[in-house]
Amino acid sequence: MDLESMWKVFLSKIEIKLKPVLYQTWFKDTKLIELNDEFAVIQVPYDVHKKHLQENYGEIIKETFLEVTGSIFKFEYITEEEKNKRIPKTEEKVEKTDSIFESGLDNRYNFDNFISGNSNKFAKAIGLAVAEKPGSMYNPLFIYGNSGLGKTHLMHAIGNYIMSTSNKRVLYVTSEKFVDDFLNIYRKNETSNFKAVDNFKRKYRDIDVLMIDDIQYLEIASKTQQEFFNTFNDLHNKNKQIIISSDRSPDDLKKLEERLRTRFNWGLTIDILPPDFDLRMAILDKKIEAQGITELVSPEVKEYIANNCTTDIRKLEGALTRVFAYATIMNGSEITLDLAIEALKDYIGKNIISKNKIDQVIQLVANNYNITADDIKSKKRLSKIAVPRQIGMYICRVHLKESLPKIGSEFGGKDHTTVMHSVAKIKRELKKDKNLEVEISKIINQIK
């Protein structure tokens, strides 16, 4: 199809999706004037159309054009006056990279399907604020939390929002990919080394938003830290948005250079905590609704899964998928509690049981001291919260024989040194305070 025919097909599809007045106002007088490997350039009547189409119809335009062409494009909107002054993109001698720019984003992840609750609603709100004005606030944005809590989903949601509402170039990579790209420079022979360096810098610096996932893996790549430091400074000085994720806070990334950890704290650091029961149930409801079998899954089944997969959203979703698969294999059996228990008997192993024991200790301690489990997992340092938290850690370490990292993780992502300090402190207190020994024994006796 030529451009005119292609746009006619596009407009016919858009017209069906919109109210007549909206179609007449915003789309009827538009034209497709250029199409290359990356951009679709649309001529619009007035400047107001450019902003309005970008901000309000970006997603529907991208989706509908994908239906027509089978490819995803970025969109540029220009007026007729601007068109007459402009050099077509197909004629521009711009070499961004040696290949078509790839963002690395997964378009399955967005803010709409990022289910929020008490543990992550602040992170979602901040993520949306950054997505709306990248580079102008909270730069860098540092997101941390245990594996499986939604950090990567949130990063992709931010990136996809930016891509759908602007022409900004967004690059998402893991830290392993960054290291590999950097080391590739030295795998080249001498004649192509300078070109490799240039390509690397263009990829990571000729962009508007850089997202680095799992930055903790940069700890083992000391030489690459220097290059990341240089890349960070270059982008930050140009007010380009930087978003970083990790399983630990910046201060706990001890093997990273101090100057990097200092820069990570320049912007805003947010943590994502393990999902509480209500959020786990909401996630299950959303997944079940997507399968169209809401009426087939009883509340008891959902509660069983939610109570046994408490700290990892991936584990939670995996358990539900396993139950669905088991029911299908059993000739479409009704999804009962007994079926769920049978399907998950190997999946919910010692590790999950162990986590449930820690959760039980946290809840028992919280009840004993008239505070909440969320208080214990929080960063609050008030004595009425800090002491029960230390007691809980002591019980998990001494009575349950749990590892320091696991205890730290279950108590809201605390560092293992914090756990060591807490256990040692309670041991000292027990030598002086017999009443404390009685209180701890009472809690231990309630563990099932």
Short mmCIF file of C-alpha atoms in Angstrom, two decimals:
data_model
loop_
_atom_site.label_atom_id
_atom_site.label_comp_id
_atom_site.label_asym_id
_atom_site.label_seq_id
_atom_site.Cartn_x
_atom_site.Cartn_y
_atom_site.Cartn_z
CA MET A 1 0.00 0.00 0.00
CA ASP A 2 1.09 3.58 -0.63
CA LEU A 3 1.01 6.07 2.26
CA GLU A 4 -2.37 7.52 1.31
CA SER A 5 -4.06 4.11 1.09
CA MET A 6 -2.45 2.97 4.30
CA TRP A 7 -3.72 6.03 6.16
CA LYS A 8 -7.23 5.59 4.77
CA VAL A 9 -7.32 2.08 6.24
CA PHE A 10 -5.97 3.43 9.52
CA LEU A 11 -8.60 6.21 9.68
CA SER A 12 -11.42 3.77 8.90
CA LYS A 13 -10.37 1.68 11.91
CA ILE A 14 -9.94 4.69 14.19
CA GLU A 15 -13.36 6.05 13.20
CA ILE A 16 -15.02 2.88 14.46
CA LYS A 17 -13.28 3.15 17.82
CA LEU A 18 -14.15 6.80 18.57
CA LYS A 19 -17.21 8.95 18.96
CA PRO A 20 -17.94 10.88 15.74
CA VAL A 21 -17.19 14.30 17.24
CA LEU A 22 -13.75 13.11 18.45
CA TYR A 23 -12.88 11.56 15.11
CA GLN A 24 -13.98 14.68 13.18
CA THR A 25 -12.03 17.00 15.50
CA TRP A 26 -8.75 15.17 15.90
CA PHE A 27 -8.27 12.68 13.06
CA LYS A 28 -10.29 13.54 9.93
CA ASP A 29 -7.82 16.08 8.53
CA THR A 30 -4.60 14.21 9.32
CA LYS A 31 -2.25 12.69 6.74
CA LEU A 32 0.55 10.13 6.77
CA ILE A 33 3.39 11.88 4.92
CA GLU A 34 6.40 9.72 5.72
CA LEU A 35 7.15 6.21 6.94
CA ASN A 36 10.56 4.68 7.60
CA ASP A 37 11.92 1.84 9.71
CA GLU A 38 11.37 3.75 12.95
CA PHE A 39 9.02 6.72 12.51
CA ALA A 40 5.61 7.45 11.10
CA VAL A 41 5.31 11.18 10.42
CA ILE A 42 1.77 12.57 10.59
CA GLN A 43 0.71 15.96 9.25
CA VAL A 44 -1.90 17.70 11.43
CA PRO A 45 -3.87 20.94 10.94
CA TYR A 46 -2.72 22.88 14.03
CA ASP A 47 -0.15 22.77 16.82
CA VAL A 48 -2.86 21.87 19.33
CA HIS A 49 -3.37 18.57 17.48
CA LYS A 50 0.25 17.56 18.07
CA LYS A 51 0.05 17.80 21.84
CA HIS A 52 -3.46 16.39 22.11
CA LEU A 53 -2.80 13.35 19.93
CA GLN A 54 0.41 12.55 21.79
CA GLU A 55 -1.08 12.89 25.26
CA ASN A 56 -4.55 11.44 24.76
CA TYR A 57 -4.46 9.06 21.81
CA GLY A 58 -0.89 7.75 21.78
CA GLU A 59 -1.79 4.17 22.69
CA ILE A 60 -4.80 3.79 20.39
CA ILE A 61 -2.84 5.25 17.48
CA LYS A 62 0.06 2.86 18.06
CA GLU A 63 -2.25 -0.16 18.42
CA THR A 64 -4.35 0.68 15.37
CA PHE A 65 -1.32 1.38 13.18
CA LEU A 66 0.09 -1.96 14.31
CA GLU A 67 -3.14 -3.59 13.03
CA VAL A 68 -2.61 -1.97 9.63
CA THR A 69 1.15 -2.44 9.20
CA GLY A 70 2.05 -5.33 11.48
CA SER A 71 4.88 -3.21 12.96
CA ILE A 72 5.34 -0.82 15.89
CA PHE A 73 6.36 2.73 15.04
CA LYS A 74 7.13 5.93 16.88
CA PHE A 75 4.97 8.87 15.82
CA GLU A 76 5.96 12.42 14.99
CA TYR A 77 3.31 15.11 14.42
CA ILE A 78 3.99 18.20 12.33
CA THR A 79 1.98 20.99 10.76
CA GLU A 80 2.07 21.80 7.03
CA GLU A 81 4.28 24.80 7.73
CA GLU A 82 6.77 22.63 9.60
CA LYS A 83 6.68 20.05 6.82
CA ASN A 84 7.81 22.62 4.26
CA LYS A 85 10.88 23.51 6.36
CA ARG A 86 11.81 19.98 7.24
CA ILE A 87 14.28 17.44 5.83
CA PRO A 88 12.58 14.02 5.60
CA LYS A 89 13.90 11.53 8.10
CA THR A 90 14.63 9.09 5.29
CA GLU A 91 17.17 11.59 3.92
CA GLU A 92 18.82 12.50 7.22
CA LYS A 93 22.41 11.34 7.58
CA VAL A 94 22.06 10.48 11.25
CA GLU A 95 23.76 7.34 12.53
CA LYS A 96 22.35 6.72 15.98
CA THR A 97 23.68 3.15 16.04
CA ASP A 98 24.66 0.59 13.44
CA SER A 99 21.19 -0.96 13.71
CA ILE A 100 17.59 0.05 14.37
CA PHE A 101 17.19 1.35 17.91
CA GLU A 102 15.64 -1.19 20.23
CA SER A 103 14.29 -0.04 23.57
CA GLY A 104 14.40 -3.44 25.25
CA LEU A 105 10.95 -2.77 26.73
CA ASP A 106 8.27 -5.43 27.09
CA ASN A 107 4.92 -3.89 26.11
CA ARG A 108 3.00 -6.43 28.20
CA TYR A 109 3.84 -4.44 31.32
CA ASN A 110 2.03 -1.17 32.03
CA PHE A 111 0.55 0.80 34.91
CA ASP A 112 -2.92 -0.62 34.31
CA ASN A 113 -1.86 -4.19 35.05
CA PHE A 114 0.52 -3.23 37.88
CA ILE A 115 -1.69 -4.17 40.83
CA SER A 116 -0.99 -1.98 43.85
CA GLY A 117 -1.53 -2.30 47.57
CA ASN A 118 0.03 -0.95 50.75
CA SER A 119 3.42 -2.44 49.94
CA ASN A 120 3.86 -0.84 46.52
CA LYS A 121 1.33 1.96 45.99
CA PHE A 122 3.91 4.65 46.80
CA ALA A 123 6.34 3.12 44.31
CA LYS A 124 3.64 3.07 41.64
CA ALA A 125 2.72 6.72 42.28
CA ILE A 126 6.36 7.83 42.06
CA GLY A 127 6.87 5.73 38.93
CA LEU A 128 3.93 7.43 37.23
CA ALA A 129 5.20 10.88 38.27
CA VAL A 130 8.59 10.12 36.71
CA ALA A 131 6.95 8.73 33.57
CA GLU A 132 4.94 11.92 33.11
CA LYS A 133 7.99 14.22 33.45
CA PRO A 134 11.17 12.21 32.85
CA GLY A 135 14.36 14.02 33.76
CA SER A 136 12.64 16.82 35.65
CA MET A 137 12.11 15.18 39.05
CA TYR A 138 13.42 12.26 41.10
CA ASN A 139 16.55 11.75 39.03
CA PRO A 140 17.91 9.17 39.45
CA LEU A 141 15.02 7.00 40.61
CA PHE A 142 16.34 4.00 42.56
CA ILE A 143 13.91 1.12 43.15
CA TYR A 144 14.86 -1.75 45.44
CA GLY A 145 13.29 -4.84 46.96
CA ASN A 146 13.51 -8.60 46.93
CA SER A 147 13.19 -10.61 43.74
CA GLY A 148 9.66 -11.17 42.48
CA LEU A 149 8.04 -8.06 43.97
CA GLY A 150 7.42 -6.13 40.73
CA LYS A 151 10.48 -3.91 40.27
CA THR A 152 10.99 -4.96 36.66
CA HIS A 153 7.26 -4.64 35.90
CA LEU A 154 7.31 -1.09 37.26
CA MET A 155 10.37 -0.15 35.18
CA HIS A 156 8.78 -1.44 31.98
CA ALA A 157 5.54 0.37 32.86
CA ILE A 158 7.43 3.65 33.21
CA GLY A 159 9.29 3.10 29.95
CA ASN A 160 6.21 2.10 27.98
CA TYR A 161 4.30 5.11 29.28
CA ILE A 162 7.09 7.46 28.19
CA MET A 163 7.29 5.82 24.77
CA SER A 164 3.55 6.05 24.24
CA THR A 165 3.26 9.70 25.25
CA SER A 166 6.40 11.21 23.74
CA ASN A 167 9.12 10.77 21.15
CA LYS A 168 11.77 10.17 23.82
CA ARG A 169 14.24 7.34 23.36
CA VAL A 170 14.06 4.86 26.23
CA LEU A 171 16.61 2.09 26.77
CA TYR A 172 16.02 -0.76 29.22
CA VAL A 173 18.86 -3.20 29.90
CA THR A 174 20.00 -5.46 32.70
CA SER A 175 23.33 -4.74 34.33
CA GLU A 176 24.63 -7.99 32.81
CA LYS A 177 23.82 -6.62 29.34
CA PHE A 178 25.59 -3.36 30.14
CA VAL A 179 28.69 -5.29 31.26
CA ASP A 180 28.58 -7.54 28.20
CA ASP A 181 28.26 -4.57 25.82
CA PHE A 182 31.20 -2.88 27.53
CA LEU A 183 33.39 -5.99 27.37
CA ASN A 184 32.55 -6.41 23.68
CA ILE A 185 34.66 -3.31 23.05
CA TYR A 186 37.76 -5.27 24.08
CA ARG A 187 36.76 -8.35 22.14
CA LYS A 188 37.12 -6.38 18.90
CA ASN A 189 40.38 -6.20 17.02
CA GLU A 190 42.39 -2.98 17.07
CA THR A 191 41.04 -1.65 13.75
CA SER A 192 37.42 -1.76 14.93
CA ASN A 193 37.99 -0.84 18.56
CA PHE A 194 37.37 2.87 18.11
CA LYS A 195 34.15 2.19 16.26
CA ALA A 196 33.05 -0.19 19.03
CA VAL A 197 33.67 2.48 21.66
CA ASP A 198 31.70 5.00 19.62
CA ASN A 199 28.78 2.59 19.16
CA PHE A 200 28.73 1.83 22.88
CA LYS A 201 28.59 5.50 23.81
CA ARG A 202 25.88 6.21 21.26
CA LYS A 203 23.74 3.36 22.55
CA TYR A 204 23.95 4.39 26.20
CA ARG A 205 24.27 8.17 25.96
CA ASP A 206 22.30 9.21 22.87
CA ILE A 207 19.02 8.48 24.67
CA ASP A 208 16.54 10.28 26.91
CA VAL A 209 15.89 7.59 29.53
CA LEU A 210 18.27 4.86 30.73
CA MET A 211 16.94 1.97 32.80
CA ILE A 212 19.39 -0.46 34.41
CA ASP A 213 17.83 -3.51 36.09
CA ASP A 214 19.56 -5.50 38.87
CA ILE A 215 22.42 -3.05 39.35
CA GLN A 216 23.78 -5.26 42.17
CA TYR A 217 25.47 -7.46 39.56
CA LEU A 218 27.72 -4.55 38.71
CA GLU A 219 29.49 -5.21 42.03
CA ILE A 220 31.51 -8.04 40.46
CA ALA A 221 32.55 -5.96 37.43
CA SER A 222 34.91 -3.35 38.87
CA LYS A 223 36.23 -2.12 35.51
CA THR A 224 32.73 -1.60 34.18
CA GLN A 225 31.83 0.55 37.19
CA GLN A 226 34.10 3.30 35.83
CA GLU A 227 32.26 3.33 32.50
CA PHE A 228 28.87 3.31 34.20
CA PHE A 229 30.04 6.22 36.35
CA ASN A 230 30.95 8.15 33.19
CA THR A 231 27.65 7.23 31.51
CA PHE A 232 25.68 8.24 34.59
CA ASN A 233 27.39 11.63 34.79
CA ASP A 234 26.92 12.32 31.08
CA LEU A 235 23.18 11.58 31.17
CA HIS A 236 22.55 13.31 34.49
CA ASN A 237 24.33 16.47 33.36
CA LYS A 238 22.00 16.56 30.34
CA ASN A 239 18.90 16.10 32.55
CA LYS A 240 18.24 12.68 31.06
CA GLN A 241 16.22 10.36 33.28
CA ILE A 242 18.05 7.46 34.97
CA ILE A 243 16.12 4.61 36.62
CA ILE A 244 17.90 1.85 38.51
CA SER A 245 16.69 -1.26 40.30
CA SER A 246 18.39 -3.51 42.82
CA ASP A 247 17.65 -6.16 45.42
CA ARG A 248 19.28 -3.88 48.01
CA SER A 249 19.34 -0.21 48.91
CA PRO A 250 22.23 1.92 47.58
CA ASP A 251 23.89 1.96 51.01
CA ASP A 252 23.89 -1.86 51.11
CA LEU A 253 25.71 -2.23 47.78
CA LYS A 254 29.04 -2.28 49.62
CA LYS A 255 31.12 -3.53 46.68
CA LEU A 256 30.11 -0.66 44.42
CA GLU A 257 32.35 2.38 44.40
CA GLU A 258 31.28 4.93 46.98
CA ARG A 259 30.97 7.66 44.35
CA LEU A 260 28.36 5.52 42.55
CA ARG A 261 26.41 4.84 45.74
CA THR A 262 26.49 8.55 46.50
CA ARG A 263 25.05 9.38 43.07
CA PHE A 264 22.31 6.78 43.45
CA ASN A 265 21.14 8.76 46.48
CA TRP A 266 20.99 12.07 44.59
CA GLY A 267 17.42 11.51 43.49
CA LEU A 268 14.78 9.38 45.20
CA THR A 269 15.15 5.88 46.63
CA ILE A 270 11.99 3.81 47.06
CA ASP A 271 11.55 0.26 48.29
CA ILE A 272 8.90 -2.31 47.41
CA LEU A 273 7.95 -4.56 50.31
CA PRO A 274 6.52 -8.09 50.11
CA PRO A 275 2.78 -8.00 49.30
CA ASP A 276 0.37 -8.14 52.22
CA PHE A 277 -2.56 -10.55 52.24
CA ASP A 278 -5.01 -8.12 50.62
CA LEU A 279 -2.62 -7.41 47.75
CA ARG A 280 -1.92 -11.11 47.24
CA MET A 281 -5.65 -11.74 47.00
CA ALA A 282 -6.07 -8.83 44.56
CA ILE A 283 -3.31 -10.24 42.32
CA LEU A 284 -4.96 -13.65 42.33
CA ASP A 285 -8.35 -12.11 41.52
CA LYS A 286 -6.85 -10.24 38.55
CA LYS A 287 -5.17 -13.37 37.18
CA ILE A 288 -8.33 -15.46 37.64
CA GLU A 289 -10.45 -12.76 35.98
CA ALA A 290 -8.06 -12.75 33.00
CA GLN A 291 -8.69 -16.47 32.60
CA GLY A 292 -12.45 -15.88 32.62
CA ILE A 293 -13.08 -18.46 35.34
CA THR A 294 -13.88 -16.28 38.35
CA GLU A 295 -16.90 -18.36 39.30
CA LEU A 296 -14.87 -21.61 39.23
CA VAL A 297 -12.31 -20.65 41.89
CA SER A 298 -13.59 -20.57 45.45
CA PRO A 299 -12.39 -18.07 48.08
CA GLU A 300 -10.87 -21.00 50.02
CA VAL A 301 -8.58 -21.84 47.09
CA LYS A 302 -7.41 -18.24 46.76
CA GLU A 303 -6.83 -17.92 50.48
CA TYR A 304 -4.86 -21.17 50.53
CA ILE A 305 -2.52 -19.90 47.80
CA ALA A 306 -2.27 -16.42 49.33
CA ASN A 307 -1.42 -17.82 52.75
CA ASN A 308 1.28 -20.13 51.41
CA CYS A 309 3.00 -17.82 48.91
CA THR A 310 3.63 -14.75 50.99
CA THR A 311 6.78 -13.03 49.84
CA ASP A 312 7.11 -13.45 46.08
CA ILE A 313 4.56 -12.42 43.45
CA ARG A 314 6.15 -14.75 40.89
CA LYS A 315 5.72 -17.66 43.29
CA LEU A 316 2.13 -16.59 43.88
CA GLU A 317 1.33 -16.44 40.17
CA GLY A 318 3.21 -19.68 39.57
CA ALA A 319 1.10 -21.47 42.17
CA LEU A 320 -2.11 -20.31 40.51
CA THR A 321 -0.86 -21.40 37.07
CA ARG A 322 0.02 -24.80 38.51
CA VAL A 323 -3.49 -25.20 39.92
CA PHE A 324 -5.03 -24.26 36.54
CA ALA A 325 -2.79 -26.75 34.74
CA TYR A 326 -3.56 -29.50 37.22
CA ALA A 327 -7.31 -28.96 36.86
CA THR A 328 -6.97 -29.12 33.06
CA ILE A 329 -4.97 -32.34 33.18
CA MET A 330 -7.63 -33.83 35.45
CA ASN A 331 -10.16 -33.40 32.63
CA GLY A 332 -11.33 -29.96 33.66
CA SER A 333 -11.99 -30.86 37.27
CA GLU A 334 -13.62 -28.27 39.48
CA ILE A 335 -11.00 -26.16 41.23
CA THR A 336 -11.63 -27.12 44.84
CA LEU A 337 -9.46 -26.65 47.90
CA ASP A 338 -8.56 -30.36 47.85
CA LEU A 339 -7.46 -30.09 44.23
CA ALA A 340 -5.33 -27.01 45.01
CA ILE A 341 -3.65 -28.77 47.94
CA GLU A 342 -2.91 -31.79 45.76
CA ALA A 343 -1.61 -29.65 42.89
CA LEU A 344 0.71 -27.66 45.15
CA LYS A 345 1.94 -30.35 47.51
CA ASP A 346 5.38 -30.44 45.85
CA TYR A 347 5.39 -26.76 44.83
CA ILE A 348 4.77 -25.50 48.37
CA GLY A 349 7.83 -27.16 49.86
CA LYS A 350 10.00 -26.65 52.88
CA ASN A 351 11.07 -23.23 51.75
CA ILE A 352 7.50 -21.90 51.72
CA ILE A 353 6.70 -23.61 55.02
CA SER A 354 9.79 -22.04 56.50
CA LYS A 355 8.71 -18.61 55.28
CA ASN A 356 5.30 -19.17 56.81
CA LYS A 357 6.98 -19.90 60.15
CA ILE A 358 8.79 -16.58 59.98
CA ASP A 359 5.54 -14.81 59.06
CA GLN A 360 3.90 -16.56 62.01
CA VAL A 361 6.61 -15.34 64.38
CA ILE A 362 6.24 -11.80 63.08
CA GLN A 363 2.48 -11.89 63.63
CA LEU A 364 2.79 -13.45 67.11
CA VAL A 365 5.33 -10.83 68.17
CA ALA A 366 3.16 -8.05 66.73
CA ASN A 367 0.12 -9.32 68.64
CA ASN A 368 2.11 -9.63 71.85
CA TYR A 369 3.28 -6.01 71.69
CA ASN A 370 0.10 -4.46 70.24
CA ILE A 371 1.69 -3.36 66.97
CA THR A 372 1.21 -4.58 63.38
CA ALA A 373 3.25 -6.95 61.23
CA ASP A 374 3.79 -4.04 58.81
CA ASP A 375 5.30 -2.03 61.70
CA ILE A 376 7.82 -4.81 62.32
CA LYS A 377 8.74 -4.96 58.62
CA SER A 378 9.00 -1.18 58.32
CA LYS A 379 12.03 1.05 58.85
CA LYS A 380 10.55 2.68 61.96
CA ARG A 381 13.08 2.94 64.78
CA LEU A 382 10.77 3.75 67.67
CA SER A 383 11.62 1.64 70.70
CA LYS A 384 8.11 0.15 70.86
CA ILE A 385 8.69 -1.25 67.35
CA ALA A 386 12.47 -1.80 67.25
CA VAL A 387 12.59 -4.04 70.34
CA PRO A 388 9.77 -6.41 69.18
CA ARG A 389 11.47 -6.55 65.78
CA GLN A 390 14.73 -7.60 67.45
CA ILE A 391 12.90 -10.23 69.49
CA GLY A 392 11.29 -11.62 66.35
CA MET A 393 14.67 -11.84 64.61
CA TYR A 394 16.15 -13.55 67.66
CA ILE A 395 13.40 -16.20 67.70
CA CYS A 396 13.77 -16.88 63.98
CA ARG A 397 17.54 -17.20 64.27
CA VAL A 398 17.88 -19.14 67.55
CA HIS A 399 14.66 -21.17 67.64
CA LEU A 400 13.83 -21.65 63.92
CA LYS A 401 17.53 -21.82 62.87
CA GLU A 402 16.84 -19.62 59.84
CA SER A 403 19.68 -17.99 57.88
CA LEU A 404 20.53 -14.36 58.43
CA PRO A 405 19.75 -13.28 54.83
CA LYS A 406 16.35 -15.03 54.88
CA ILE A 407 15.38 -13.41 58.18
CA GLY A 408 16.48 -10.00 56.90
CA SER A 409 14.46 -10.52 53.73
CA GLU A 410 11.28 -11.53 55.57
CA PHE A 411 11.58 -8.64 58.02
CA GLY A 412 11.16 -6.06 55.27
CA GLY A 413 14.46 -6.38 53.40
CA LYS A 414 16.86 -5.73 56.29
CA ASP A 415 20.57 -6.34 55.84
CA HIS A 416 21.99 -9.51 57.45
CA THR A 417 24.22 -7.36 59.69
CA THR A 418 21.07 -5.79 61.16
CA VAL A 419 19.83 -9.28 62.02
CA MET A 420 23.17 -10.19 63.64
CA HIS A 421 23.07 -7.03 65.74
CA SER A 422 19.48 -7.70 66.83
CA VAL A 423 20.17 -11.31 67.83
CA ALA A 424 23.27 -10.32 69.79
CA LYS A 425 21.39 -7.55 71.60
CA ILE A 426 18.55 -9.84 72.70
CA LYS A 427 21.06 -12.44 73.91
CA ARG A 428 22.66 -9.77 76.11
CA GLU A 429 19.28 -8.60 77.41
CA LEU A 430 18.24 -12.15 78.31
CA LYS A 431 21.18 -12.42 80.69
CA LYS A 432 19.88 -9.42 82.62
CA ASP A 433 16.10 -9.64 82.24
CA LYS A 434 14.26 -12.81 83.31
CA ASN A 435 10.90 -11.27 82.36
CA LEU A 436 12.08 -11.02 78.77
CA GLU A 437 12.92 -14.71 78.80
CA VAL A 438 9.35 -15.46 79.93
CA GLU A 439 7.87 -13.27 77.17
CA ILE A 440 9.97 -14.91 74.47
CA SER A 441 9.12 -18.40 75.74
CA LYS A 442 5.43 -17.51 75.61
CA ILE A 443 5.76 -16.50 71.94
CA ILE A 444 7.78 -19.59 71.04
CA ASN A 445 5.17 -21.87 72.64
CA GLN A 446 2.51 -20.41 70.30
CA ILE A 447 4.42 -21.33 67.13
CA LYS A 448 2.67 -24.20 65.35
#
